[in-house]
Amino acid sequence: MKTVLKTFAAALLLGVAAMGVAKADPVKIGVAAEPYPPFASPDASGKWVGWEIDFIDAVCAEEKLECVITPVGWDGIIPALTTKKIDVIAASMSITDERKKTIDFSDKYYNTPTAIIGPKDQKFGATPDDLKGKIIGVQVSTVHAVYAKKHFGATAAEIKEYQTQDEANQDLAAGRVDAVQADSIALGEFLKSDQGKGCCDLKGMVAPDLEVLGPGVGAGIRKEDTELKDKINAGIKAIRANGKYEEISKKYFDFDIYGEDSQSN
Amino acid sequence: MAGEATVINVAARTSLWLQPHRIVLILIALALVLGAAFFMRWDWLPQYYEMGLLGIWRSLWILAVTCFLGFLLAVPLGLAQAAGPFWFSAPAKAFCTVIRGTPLLIQLWLLYYGLGSLFPQYPWIRESWMWPYLRQAWPYGVLALTLSFAGYEGEVMRGAFAGVPKGQLEAARAFGMSRWKIFRRIWLPQAIYRALPTLTGETVLQLKSTPLVATISVIDIFAVSSKVRQDTYLTYEPLLLLALIYMAITGILVFAFSRIEARIPNKIG
């Protein structure tokens, strides 16, 4: 009995000691729970992999932050940030004025053009005239949904909003929508898949609209966490400068996904 | 009982109804509503109310149509199980077992993402008059919800048909009624009377199954509240309002069914 008590007490002490040793809480990096290859998706073992995961890991390593990946449903990711379930959003979230009312963003870390895809057997482009009378599928609450409504809303038959990009793509393959608008890289990945190869191809890139599409994708951070924001910005600058950013990008893409260098917000 | 109630005048009835515990409950509810109105954000309401009304309308017609069609299906399903020969009762029983044994969400997705994505492979379907309907989402939602309601209610109707006393049917036969007349005048009405209390519950459950259609891109009231949530990044306000809307609809349904039940003579069998 005595030894049992002793071990118990020792274990308790050890536990307390361990808690004391542990530094500040790790930074919880929120990624969208819905797979978004090649940026972020779980592999067969459930580990999150992709460009964005490598990128944020590199930033964390650069700034000596202890980071853990935390998947959160896309539709609740901003509330999850404001209620401190996560500390950073790294989920290919475009920087917009509307979102800036609620949260703050780091500098952009990539910016890719927006594309329209459609069925192979139909020929059309990516202008409002081309999409006249068509049903366009977009993911709900994305810049693409806003863009589609603003530029195609008047001519298209309907702008159909889906909870995930996967569902929009699936309905394009099933013929329930005539076109899908989304980020060119995400759509490129779908077109490379078996289902995408069979049904659809690229119709074109939409005309730019800085006001809606914004400067690009940034990391979402709580407004009061200025220290964390500075660290992430410094980390992005550092890996851009030392070639780490390029090294990671080459693993996934055959072109520069950073886009124009002009804006820094 | 009913006779006494009509004698009491309106004022007396009101004072009877306004008992202390009810007054306290009303005050608490009032405080909650006022608190929610003043301490939460509702500035999004003007922008979304039109979409919300349309969403409520969609939820309601989906509920009404699926309950009606489901009930029409449930009568033969119940009858086949209660009195049919083996080759009628076995498929009916199998149908009810499968529908009740699998989640509605799976049935819905099997129909929409499974069956629905097979159609476009056939050019003759794509060119037929049905295609504009088949490519939309609501027919799949209505079909899945109808089958589900029929599955549950079919089981209830089986019990209700079986519960009508044999003596009544024998008496009707002794009067020389035909089988169809017995069914129409004696068997079916009494079975429905027996099933009514359960029917109220099933209808309320059906109401709360309708939000599942939002997962196949039908914009019902639940989908509208999700959209508000995603656009404004508010969590509680749209969800609380949504809960209130469902509660109000449930209240109206329960009230309507209780009025129907009250009209039924309480001595049957």
Short mmCIF file of C-alpha atoms in Angstrom, two decimals:
data_model
loop_
_atom_site.label_atom_id
_atom_site.label_comp_id
_atom_site.label_asym_id
_atom_site.label_seq_id
_atom_site.Cartn_x
_atom_site.Cartn_y
_atom_site.Cartn_z
CA MET A 1 0.00 0.00 0.00
CA LYS A 2 2.76 2.38 0.99
CA THR A 3 4.67 1.86 -2.24
CA VAL A 4 1.53 2.40 -4.22
CA LEU A 5 0.97 5.72 -2.46
CA LYS A 6 4.58 6.67 -3.00
CA THR A 7 4.42 5.97 -6.72
CA PHE A 8 1.21 7.87 -6.93
CA ALA A 9 2.70 10.88 -5.18
CA ALA A 10 5.78 10.72 -7.39
CA ALA A 11 3.67 10.58 -10.49
CA LEU A 12 1.67 13.54 -9.27
CA LEU A 13 4.84 15.54 -8.61
CA LEU A 14 6.21 14.61 -11.99
CA GLY A 15 3.01 15.73 -13.61
CA VAL A 16 3.08 19.09 -11.86
CA ALA A 17 6.74 19.49 -12.80
CA ALA A 18 6.00 18.68 -16.41
CA MET A 19 3.23 21.26 -16.48
CA GLY A 20 5.63 23.85 -15.10
CA VAL A 21 8.25 23.01 -17.72
CA ALA A 22 5.84 23.21 -20.65
CA LYS A 23 6.14 26.64 -22.24
CA ALA A 24 3.34 28.80 -23.54
CA ASP A 25 0.49 26.96 -25.24
CA PRO A 26 1.25 25.87 -28.81
CA VAL A 27 -0.15 28.02 -31.57
CA LYS A 28 -3.22 26.29 -32.99
CA ILE A 29 -3.24 26.56 -36.78
CA GLY A 30 -6.78 26.13 -38.10
CA VAL A 31 -7.13 24.48 -41.48
CA ALA A 32 -10.46 23.84 -43.21
CA ALA A 33 -11.64 20.32 -42.37
CA GLU A 34 -12.78 19.88 -45.97
CA PRO A 35 -9.92 18.56 -48.16
CA TYR A 36 -8.54 21.23 -50.51
CA PRO A 37 -5.71 19.58 -52.42
CA PRO A 38 -2.97 20.35 -53.21
CA PHE A 39 -3.05 23.00 -50.44
CA ALA A 40 -4.30 20.94 -47.52
CA SER A 41 -5.79 17.48 -47.32
CA PRO A 42 -5.42 14.53 -44.96
CA ASP A 43 -3.36 11.61 -46.28
CA ALA A 44 -4.27 7.93 -45.80
CA SER A 45 -3.08 7.98 -42.19
CA GLY A 46 -5.06 11.14 -41.41
CA LYS A 47 -2.00 13.42 -41.30
CA TRP A 48 -2.51 16.80 -42.96
CA VAL A 49 -0.29 17.35 -45.97
CA GLY A 50 -0.09 19.85 -48.82
CA TRP A 51 1.50 23.12 -49.86
CA GLU A 52 -0.21 25.21 -47.23
CA ILE A 53 0.78 22.79 -44.43
CA ASP A 54 4.43 22.82 -45.56
CA PHE A 55 4.28 26.59 -45.86
CA ILE A 56 2.89 27.22 -42.37
CA ASP A 57 5.31 24.68 -40.90
CA ALA A 58 8.18 26.60 -42.51
CA VAL A 59 6.88 29.90 -41.11
CA CYS A 60 6.51 28.38 -37.64
CA ALA A 61 10.03 26.90 -37.82
CA GLU A 62 11.42 30.24 -38.96
CA GLU A 63 9.81 32.10 -36.06
CA LYS A 64 10.41 29.27 -33.54
CA LEU A 65 6.69 28.90 -32.86
CA GLU A 66 5.30 25.60 -31.68
CA CYS A 67 2.40 24.97 -34.06
CA VAL A 68 -0.29 22.27 -34.17
CA ILE A 69 -2.64 21.74 -37.11
CA THR A 70 -6.29 21.87 -36.04
CA PRO A 71 -8.97 21.08 -38.64
CA VAL A 72 -12.15 23.18 -38.34
CA GLY A 73 -15.22 23.16 -40.60
CA TRP A 74 -14.91 25.97 -43.18
CA ASP A 75 -18.28 27.50 -42.38
CA GLY A 76 -17.36 27.96 -38.72
CA ILE A 77 -13.69 28.80 -39.08
CA ILE A 78 -13.94 32.55 -38.34
CA PRO A 79 -16.08 32.07 -35.21
CA ALA A 80 -13.54 29.39 -34.16
CA LEU A 81 -10.80 32.01 -34.42
CA THR A 82 -12.67 34.72 -32.54
CA THR A 83 -13.65 32.32 -29.76
CA LYS A 84 -9.99 31.19 -29.47
CA LYS A 85 -10.51 27.57 -30.46
CA ILE A 86 -7.73 28.28 -32.97
CA ASP A 87 -5.13 31.06 -33.15
CA VAL A 88 -4.40 31.30 -36.87
CA ILE A 89 -6.46 30.48 -39.98
CA ALA A 90 -4.33 28.95 -42.72
CA ALA A 91 -7.09 27.73 -45.02
CA SER A 92 -6.54 29.46 -48.37
CA MET A 93 -8.68 32.32 -47.08
CA SER A 94 -8.75 35.33 -49.37
CA ILE A 95 -8.17 38.72 -47.76
CA THR A 96 -11.41 40.74 -48.07
CA ASP A 97 -12.72 43.95 -46.53
CA GLU A 98 -15.80 42.12 -45.31
CA ARG A 99 -13.69 39.61 -43.36
CA LYS A 100 -11.39 42.39 -42.13
CA LYS A 101 -14.34 43.78 -40.15
CA THR A 102 -14.14 40.69 -37.93
CA ILE A 103 -10.53 39.50 -38.10
CA ASP A 104 -7.10 40.65 -39.19
CA PHE A 105 -4.89 39.17 -41.89
CA SER A 106 -1.18 38.64 -42.37
CA ASP A 107 0.43 39.72 -45.64
CA LYS A 108 -0.75 37.63 -48.58
CA TYR A 109 1.17 34.42 -49.08
CA TYR A 110 -0.24 33.34 -52.43
CA ASN A 111 -2.52 34.64 -55.12
CA THR A 112 -3.78 32.56 -57.98
CA PRO A 113 -6.22 33.44 -60.77
CA THR A 114 -9.89 32.44 -60.70
CA ALA A 115 -11.08 29.99 -63.32
CA ILE A 116 -14.30 28.70 -64.87
CA ILE A 117 -14.66 25.05 -65.82
CA GLY A 118 -17.50 23.32 -67.64
CA PRO A 119 -18.53 20.17 -69.52
CA LYS A 120 -16.21 19.04 -72.31
CA ASP A 121 -18.92 18.84 -74.95
CA GLN A 122 -19.85 22.53 -74.63
CA LYS A 123 -17.75 25.45 -75.84
CA PHE A 124 -17.84 28.73 -73.93
CA GLY A 125 -15.52 31.18 -72.21
CA ALA A 126 -15.44 33.05 -68.91
CA THR A 127 -17.23 36.30 -69.73
CA PRO A 128 -20.74 37.27 -68.59
CA ASP A 129 -21.96 36.80 -72.16
CA ASP A 130 -20.54 33.29 -72.35
CA LEU A 131 -22.33 32.31 -69.15
CA LYS A 132 -25.71 33.65 -70.23
CA GLY A 133 -28.54 31.35 -69.12
CA LYS A 134 -26.18 28.92 -67.40
CA ILE A 135 -26.28 27.58 -63.86
CA ILE A 136 -22.98 28.39 -62.11
CA GLY A 137 -21.84 26.45 -59.04
CA VAL A 138 -19.69 28.11 -56.36
CA GLN A 139 -18.69 27.38 -52.78
CA VAL A 140 -20.77 29.33 -50.26
CA SER A 141 -19.22 32.39 -48.55
CA THR A 142 -16.15 32.52 -50.77
CA VAL A 143 -14.91 35.44 -52.85
CA HIS A 144 -15.93 33.36 -55.86
CA ALA A 145 -19.55 33.36 -54.72
CA VAL A 146 -19.44 37.15 -54.38
CA TYR A 147 -17.68 37.53 -57.73
CA ALA A 148 -20.14 35.25 -59.53
CA LYS A 149 -23.10 37.16 -58.14
CA LYS A 150 -21.62 40.54 -59.07
CA HIS A 151 -20.43 39.74 -62.57
CA PHE A 152 -22.61 36.83 -63.72
CA GLY A 153 -25.69 37.36 -61.55
CA ALA A 154 -27.48 39.40 -64.23
CA THR A 155 -26.92 37.00 -67.14
CA ALA A 156 -26.65 33.55 -65.56
CA ALA A 157 -29.77 31.46 -64.94
CA GLU A 158 -28.79 30.78 -61.34
CA ILE A 159 -25.79 31.02 -59.00
CA LYS A 160 -25.93 27.81 -56.97
CA GLU A 161 -24.07 27.76 -53.66
CA TYR A 162 -22.53 24.60 -52.23
CA GLN A 163 -21.17 23.87 -48.76
CA THR A 164 -17.96 22.40 -50.18
CA GLN A 165 -16.07 22.67 -53.45
CA ASP A 166 -16.31 18.89 -53.82
CA GLU A 167 -20.11 19.02 -53.98
CA ALA A 168 -20.03 21.75 -56.63
CA ASN A 169 -17.58 19.72 -58.73
CA GLN A 170 -19.66 16.58 -58.29
CA ASP A 171 -22.79 18.36 -59.47
CA LEU A 172 -20.91 19.67 -62.50
CA ALA A 173 -19.95 16.08 -63.36
CA ALA A 174 -23.59 15.05 -62.82
CA GLY A 175 -24.80 17.78 -65.16
CA ARG A 176 -26.74 19.68 -62.51
CA VAL A 177 -24.72 22.86 -63.02
CA ASP A 178 -23.30 24.10 -66.31
CA ALA A 179 -20.14 25.70 -64.97
CA VAL A 180 -18.12 25.97 -61.75
CA GLN A 181 -16.11 28.98 -60.69
CA ALA A 182 -13.26 28.65 -58.18
CA ASP A 183 -9.56 29.04 -57.65
CA SER A 184 -7.62 27.86 -60.71
CA ILE A 185 -5.34 25.54 -58.75
CA ALA A 186 -8.12 23.79 -56.88
CA LEU A 187 -10.04 23.33 -60.14
CA GLY A 188 -6.87 22.14 -61.91
CA GLU A 189 -6.60 19.41 -59.31
CA PHE A 190 -10.21 18.36 -59.98
CA LEU A 191 -9.63 18.33 -63.74
CA LYS A 192 -6.69 15.98 -63.15
CA SER A 193 -8.84 13.50 -61.18
CA ASP A 194 -10.60 10.59 -62.89
CA GLN A 195 -14.02 12.18 -62.56
CA GLY A 196 -12.80 15.57 -63.77
CA LYS A 197 -10.83 14.15 -66.67
CA GLY A 198 -13.93 12.37 -67.94
CA CYS A 199 -16.41 15.22 -67.82
CA CYS A 200 -14.92 18.66 -67.86
CA ASP A 201 -12.24 21.05 -69.00
CA LEU A 202 -11.00 24.60 -68.38
CA LYS A 203 -13.09 27.32 -70.01
CA GLY A 204 -10.96 30.32 -69.04
CA MET A 205 -9.88 32.75 -66.33
CA VAL A 206 -12.35 35.41 -65.17
CA ALA A 207 -11.57 39.13 -65.50
CA PRO A 208 -9.73 40.49 -62.45
CA ASP A 209 -11.64 42.45 -59.80
CA LEU A 210 -9.38 43.55 -56.96
CA GLU A 211 -12.31 44.84 -54.95
CA VAL A 212 -13.94 41.39 -54.72
CA LEU A 213 -11.13 38.94 -55.27
CA GLY A 214 -8.77 40.97 -53.08
CA PRO A 215 -4.99 40.94 -52.90
CA GLY A 216 -4.80 37.19 -52.37
CA VAL A 217 -4.70 34.64 -49.58
CA GLY A 218 -3.48 35.57 -46.11
CA ALA A 219 -3.39 34.00 -42.67
CA GLY A 220 -6.35 35.03 -40.49
CA ILE A 221 -5.44 36.30 -37.03
CA ARG A 222 -7.43 37.83 -34.19
CA LYS A 223 -7.34 41.64 -34.26
CA GLU A 224 -5.74 41.89 -30.83
CA ASP A 225 -2.94 39.39 -31.61
CA THR A 226 -0.64 41.94 -33.24
CA GLU A 227 2.46 40.22 -31.91
CA LEU A 228 1.53 36.94 -33.62
CA LYS A 229 0.67 38.81 -36.82
CA ASP A 230 4.10 40.49 -36.85
CA LYS A 231 5.79 37.15 -36.31
CA ILE A 232 3.92 35.50 -39.17
CA ASN A 233 4.62 38.43 -41.49
CA ALA A 234 8.30 38.26 -40.57
CA GLY A 235 8.23 34.51 -41.18
CA ILE A 236 6.65 34.91 -44.63
CA LYS A 237 9.26 37.56 -45.54
CA ALA A 238 12.08 35.36 -44.29
CA ILE A 239 11.10 32.23 -46.22
CA ARG A 240 10.45 34.33 -49.32
CA ALA A 241 13.98 35.74 -48.98
CA ASN A 242 15.88 32.55 -48.15
CA GLY A 243 14.39 30.40 -50.91
CA LYS A 244 12.38 28.10 -48.67
CA TYR A 245 9.11 29.36 -50.19
CA GLU A 246 10.28 28.48 -53.69
CA GLU A 247 11.56 25.12 -52.56
CA ILE A 248 8.16 24.18 -51.13
CA SER A 249 6.24 25.55 -54.11
CA LYS A 250 8.33 23.56 -56.59
CA LYS A 251 7.16 20.37 -54.90
CA TYR A 252 3.55 21.13 -55.83
CA PHE A 253 3.39 23.61 -58.72
CA ASP A 254 5.23 24.25 -61.94
CA PHE A 255 4.73 28.04 -61.76
CA ASP A 256 5.05 30.85 -59.21
CA ILE A 257 1.90 30.94 -57.12
CA TYR A 258 2.90 34.08 -55.18
CA GLY A 259 1.56 36.26 -57.98
CA GLU A 260 2.31 39.96 -58.26
CA ASP A 261 4.77 41.38 -55.75
CA SER A 262 3.22 44.83 -55.69
CA GLN A 263 0.73 44.95 -52.82
CA SER A 264 1.57 44.56 -49.22
CA ASN A 265 -1.26 45.35 -46.89
CA MET B 1 -66.80 18.13 -20.01
CA ALA B 2 -67.05 20.02 -23.27
CA GLY B 3 -70.53 21.23 -22.31
CA GLU B 4 -69.36 22.87 -19.08
CA ALA B 5 -66.56 24.75 -20.79
CA THR B 6 -68.96 26.60 -23.06
CA VAL B 7 -71.03 27.79 -20.12
CA ILE B 8 -68.13 29.64 -18.49
CA ASN B 9 -67.84 33.11 -19.97
CA VAL B 10 -64.71 34.47 -21.60
CA ALA B 11 -63.52 36.64 -18.69
CA ALA B 12 -63.73 33.77 -16.25
CA ARG B 13 -61.87 31.57 -18.65
CA THR B 14 -59.06 34.09 -18.98
CA SER B 15 -58.67 34.42 -15.22
CA LEU B 16 -58.65 30.63 -14.94
CA TRP B 17 -55.92 30.42 -17.54
CA LEU B 18 -53.76 33.19 -15.99
CA GLN B 19 -52.55 31.24 -13.00
CA PRO B 20 -49.44 32.44 -11.09
CA HIS B 21 -47.07 29.86 -12.61
CA ARG B 22 -48.17 30.83 -16.10
CA ILE B 23 -47.66 34.55 -15.37
CA VAL B 24 -44.12 33.83 -14.12
CA LEU B 25 -43.32 31.79 -17.22
CA ILE B 26 -44.64 34.54 -19.50
CA LEU B 27 -42.49 37.12 -17.70
CA ILE B 28 -39.38 34.94 -18.05
CA ALA B 29 -40.07 34.41 -21.75
CA LEU B 30 -40.59 38.17 -22.20
CA ALA B 31 -37.28 38.91 -20.44
CA LEU B 32 -35.46 36.42 -22.68
CA VAL B 33 -36.96 37.89 -25.85
CA LEU B 34 -36.19 41.48 -24.79
CA GLY B 35 -32.67 40.49 -23.76
CA ALA B 36 -32.06 38.84 -27.11
CA ALA B 37 -33.50 41.83 -28.96
CA PHE B 38 -31.34 44.41 -27.19
CA PHE B 39 -28.07 42.63 -26.51
CA MET B 40 -27.62 40.72 -29.78
CA ARG B 41 -26.96 41.80 -33.35
CA TRP B 42 -29.99 41.79 -35.63
CA ASP B 43 -28.92 44.33 -38.25
CA TRP B 44 -28.71 41.54 -40.86
CA LEU B 45 -32.46 40.88 -40.68
CA PRO B 46 -33.60 43.45 -43.32
CA GLN B 47 -31.15 42.02 -45.83
CA TYR B 48 -32.19 38.41 -45.33
CA TYR B 49 -35.86 38.43 -44.35
CA GLU B 50 -37.11 37.97 -47.90
CA MET B 51 -34.83 34.97 -48.38
CA GLY B 52 -35.95 33.73 -44.94
CA LEU B 53 -39.65 33.91 -45.81
CA LEU B 54 -38.98 32.02 -49.02
CA GLY B 55 -37.04 29.45 -46.99
CA ILE B 56 -39.93 29.01 -44.53
CA TRP B 57 -42.33 28.59 -47.43
CA ARG B 58 -40.06 25.90 -48.97
CA SER B 59 -39.74 24.03 -45.66
CA LEU B 60 -43.52 24.13 -45.22
CA TRP B 61 -44.47 22.90 -48.66
CA ILE B 62 -41.86 20.16 -48.51
CA LEU B 63 -43.33 19.11 -45.16
CA ALA B 64 -46.93 19.20 -46.43
CA VAL B 65 -46.26 17.42 -49.71
CA THR B 66 -44.08 14.69 -48.23
CA CYS B 67 -46.48 14.02 -45.34
CA PHE B 68 -49.46 13.83 -47.70
CA LEU B 69 -47.79 11.57 -50.26
CA GLY B 70 -46.11 9.55 -47.52
CA PHE B 71 -49.44 8.94 -45.82
CA LEU B 72 -51.05 7.85 -49.09
CA LEU B 73 -48.25 5.30 -49.42
CA ALA B 74 -48.48 4.28 -45.77
CA VAL B 75 -52.12 3.10 -46.02
CA PRO B 76 -51.44 0.29 -48.53
CA LEU B 77 -48.16 -0.50 -46.74
CA GLY B 78 -49.96 -0.90 -43.44
CA LEU B 79 -52.87 -2.82 -44.92
CA ALA B 80 -50.56 -5.22 -46.76
CA GLN B 81 -48.73 -6.00 -43.54
CA ALA B 82 -51.85 -6.29 -41.40
CA ALA B 83 -54.04 -8.36 -43.68
CA GLY B 84 -52.30 -9.06 -46.95
CA PRO B 85 -51.10 -12.43 -48.24
CA PHE B 86 -47.41 -13.26 -47.94
CA TRP B 87 -46.33 -11.83 -51.32
CA PHE B 88 -47.85 -8.47 -50.35
CA SER B 89 -46.85 -8.35 -46.71
CA ALA B 90 -43.24 -9.49 -47.16
CA PRO B 91 -42.17 -6.69 -49.55
CA ALA B 92 -44.05 -4.11 -47.45
CA LYS B 93 -42.35 -5.34 -44.30
CA ALA B 94 -38.97 -5.32 -46.05
CA PHE B 95 -39.53 -1.74 -47.25
CA CYS B 96 -40.45 -0.50 -43.76
CA THR B 97 -37.49 -2.32 -42.22
CA VAL B 98 -34.98 -0.87 -44.69
CA ILE B 99 -36.34 2.67 -44.44
CA ARG B 100 -36.51 2.59 -40.64
CA GLY B 101 -33.17 0.86 -40.36
CA THR B 102 -31.05 3.35 -42.30
CA PRO B 103 -30.37 7.04 -41.60
CA LEU B 104 -32.45 9.42 -43.68
CA LEU B 105 -29.30 11.34 -44.63
CA ILE B 106 -27.88 8.23 -46.30
CA GLN B 107 -31.12 7.59 -48.21
CA LEU B 108 -31.15 11.21 -49.36
CA TRP B 109 -27.53 11.17 -50.52
CA LEU B 110 -27.93 7.79 -52.21
CA LEU B 111 -30.81 9.24 -54.22
CA TYR B 112 -29.18 12.59 -55.00
CA TYR B 113 -25.50 11.82 -55.39
CA GLY B 114 -26.03 8.19 -56.38
CA LEU B 115 -29.14 7.79 -58.52
CA GLY B 116 -29.19 11.42 -59.63
CA SER B 117 -25.66 11.32 -61.04
CA LEU B 118 -26.45 8.24 -63.15
CA PHE B 119 -29.09 10.04 -65.25
CA PRO B 120 -26.84 12.38 -67.29
CA GLN B 121 -24.99 9.41 -68.76
CA TYR B 122 -28.01 8.66 -70.91
CA PRO B 123 -28.52 11.23 -73.68
CA TRP B 124 -32.20 10.35 -74.08
CA ILE B 125 -32.79 11.41 -70.48
CA ARG B 126 -30.84 14.62 -70.95
CA GLU B 127 -32.98 15.47 -73.95
CA SER B 128 -36.32 14.47 -72.44
CA TRP B 129 -38.80 16.87 -70.84
CA MET B 130 -37.97 15.41 -67.42
CA TRP B 131 -34.38 16.64 -67.43
CA PRO B 132 -35.07 20.21 -66.20
CA TYR B 133 -36.67 18.57 -63.14
CA LEU B 134 -34.21 15.73 -62.73
CA ARG B 135 -31.25 18.11 -62.59
CA GLN B 136 -32.76 20.05 -59.74
CA ALA B 137 -32.34 19.05 -56.13
CA TRP B 138 -35.84 19.33 -54.69
CA PRO B 139 -37.37 16.24 -56.41
CA TYR B 140 -34.77 14.05 -54.69
CA GLY B 141 -35.47 15.72 -51.36
CA VAL B 142 -39.22 15.24 -51.74
CA LEU B 143 -38.79 11.60 -52.81
CA ALA B 144 -36.48 10.70 -49.91
CA LEU B 145 -38.65 12.42 -47.30
CA THR B 146 -41.82 10.83 -48.73
CA LEU B 147 -40.34 7.34 -48.62
CA SER B 148 -39.10 7.91 -45.08
CA PHE B 149 -42.49 9.12 -43.87
CA ALA B 150 -44.20 6.18 -45.62
CA GLY B 151 -41.79 3.74 -43.94
CA TYR B 152 -42.48 4.99 -40.42
CA GLU B 153 -46.17 5.64 -40.90
CA GLY B 154 -46.64 2.28 -42.68
CA GLU B 155 -45.61 0.56 -39.48
CA VAL B 156 -48.02 2.72 -37.46
CA MET B 157 -50.86 1.99 -39.87
CA ARG B 158 -50.16 -1.76 -39.64
CA GLY B 159 -50.78 -1.57 -35.91
CA ALA B 160 -53.83 0.63 -36.40
CA PHE B 161 -55.43 -1.72 -38.95
CA ALA B 162 -54.71 -4.73 -36.76
CA GLY B 163 -56.20 -2.93 -33.73
CA VAL B 164 -59.68 -2.44 -35.17
CA PRO B 165 -61.84 -5.07 -33.42
CA LYS B 166 -62.72 -8.08 -35.61
CA GLY B 167 -66.32 -7.91 -34.37
CA GLN B 168 -66.91 -4.63 -36.20
CA LEU B 169 -65.69 -6.03 -39.49
CA GLU B 170 -67.79 -9.16 -39.00
CA ALA B 171 -70.85 -7.07 -38.19
CA ALA B 172 -70.31 -5.02 -41.33
CA ARG B 173 -70.06 -8.17 -43.37
CA ALA B 174 -73.27 -9.43 -41.77
CA PHE B 175 -74.95 -6.22 -42.99
CA GLY B 176 -73.98 -7.30 -46.49
CA MET B 177 -71.38 -4.58 -47.15
CA SER B 178 -68.89 -5.25 -49.89
CA ARG B 179 -65.20 -5.55 -48.97
CA TRP B 180 -64.41 -2.15 -50.43
CA LYS B 181 -67.30 -0.57 -48.52
CA ILE B 182 -66.15 -2.16 -45.27
CA PHE B 183 -62.69 -0.79 -45.85
CA ARG B 184 -63.89 2.67 -46.73
CA ARG B 185 -66.57 3.08 -44.06
CA ILE B 186 -65.40 0.98 -41.12
CA TRP B 187 -61.83 -0.21 -41.28
CA LEU B 188 -59.90 2.83 -42.64
CA PRO B 189 -61.63 5.58 -40.60
CA GLN B 190 -61.15 3.68 -37.35
CA ALA B 191 -57.54 2.89 -38.18
CA ILE B 192 -56.87 6.59 -38.86
CA TYR B 193 -58.53 7.54 -35.56
CA ARG B 194 -56.20 5.14 -33.79
CA ALA B 195 -53.15 6.38 -35.64
CA LEU B 196 -53.86 10.09 -35.21
CA PRO B 197 -51.96 10.73 -31.96
CA THR B 198 -48.90 9.01 -33.44
CA LEU B 199 -49.41 10.90 -36.69
CA THR B 200 -48.97 14.21 -34.84
CA GLY B 201 -45.62 13.06 -33.50
CA GLU B 202 -44.50 11.72 -36.87
CA THR B 203 -45.39 14.99 -38.59
CA VAL B 204 -43.39 16.99 -36.05
CA LEU B 205 -40.46 14.61 -36.53
CA GLN B 206 -40.84 15.01 -40.29
CA LEU B 207 -40.64 18.80 -39.88
CA LYS B 208 -37.33 18.34 -38.12
CA SER B 209 -36.07 16.04 -40.87
CA THR B 210 -36.63 18.68 -43.56
CA PRO B 211 -33.37 20.60 -42.84
CA LEU B 212 -31.52 17.62 -44.31
CA VAL B 213 -32.51 18.83 -47.79
CA ALA B 214 -30.12 21.73 -47.22
CA THR B 215 -27.27 19.24 -47.66
CA ILE B 216 -28.32 18.71 -51.29
CA SER B 217 -28.46 22.44 -52.06
CA VAL B 218 -32.19 23.08 -51.53
CA ILE B 219 -32.48 26.52 -49.91
CA ASP B 220 -34.91 25.83 -47.06
CA ILE B 221 -35.06 27.89 -43.86
CA PHE B 222 -32.13 25.97 -42.38
CA ALA B 223 -29.97 26.73 -45.44
CA VAL B 224 -30.87 30.40 -45.14
CA SER B 225 -29.75 30.48 -41.51
CA SER B 226 -26.49 28.73 -42.49
CA LYS B 227 -25.94 31.37 -45.14
CA VAL B 228 -26.50 34.17 -42.64
CA ARG B 229 -24.04 32.44 -40.32
CA GLN B 230 -21.42 32.15 -43.04
CA ASP B 231 -21.89 35.67 -44.38
CA THR B 232 -22.01 37.56 -41.10
CA TYR B 233 -19.88 35.25 -38.89
CA LEU B 234 -22.60 35.40 -36.22
CA THR B 235 -23.25 32.14 -34.41
CA TYR B 236 -26.11 32.54 -31.96
CA GLU B 237 -28.51 35.00 -33.55
CA PRO B 238 -29.42 33.07 -36.73
CA LEU B 239 -29.47 29.74 -34.90
CA LEU B 240 -31.70 31.04 -32.09
CA LEU B 241 -34.11 32.59 -34.58
CA LEU B 242 -34.11 29.33 -36.53
CA ALA B 243 -34.94 27.35 -33.38
CA LEU B 244 -37.76 29.78 -32.64
CA ILE B 245 -39.17 29.39 -36.16
CA TYR B 246 -39.18 25.58 -35.91
CA MET B 247 -40.79 25.79 -32.47
CA ALA B 248 -43.52 28.10 -33.80
CA ILE B 249 -44.26 25.75 -36.71
CA THR B 250 -44.33 22.78 -34.31
CA GLY B 251 -46.71 24.68 -32.05
CA ILE B 252 -49.08 25.38 -34.93
CA LEU B 253 -48.92 21.76 -36.11
CA VAL B 254 -49.63 20.35 -32.64
CA PHE B 255 -52.51 22.79 -32.18
CA ALA B 256 -54.02 21.91 -35.57
CA PHE B 257 -53.79 18.17 -34.90
CA SER B 258 -55.30 18.56 -31.44
CA ARG B 259 -58.30 20.29 -33.01
CA ILE B 260 -58.70 17.41 -35.45
CA GLU B 261 -58.34 14.87 -32.66
CA ALA B 262 -60.94 16.70 -30.57
CA ARG B 263 -63.52 16.20 -33.32
CA ILE B 264 -63.19 12.45 -33.18
CA PRO B 265 -65.68 10.62 -30.92
CA ASN B 266 -63.62 9.35 -27.99
CA LYS B 267 -65.45 6.05 -27.65
CA ILE B 268 -64.37 3.79 -30.43
CA GLY B 269 -64.04 0.04 -30.54
#
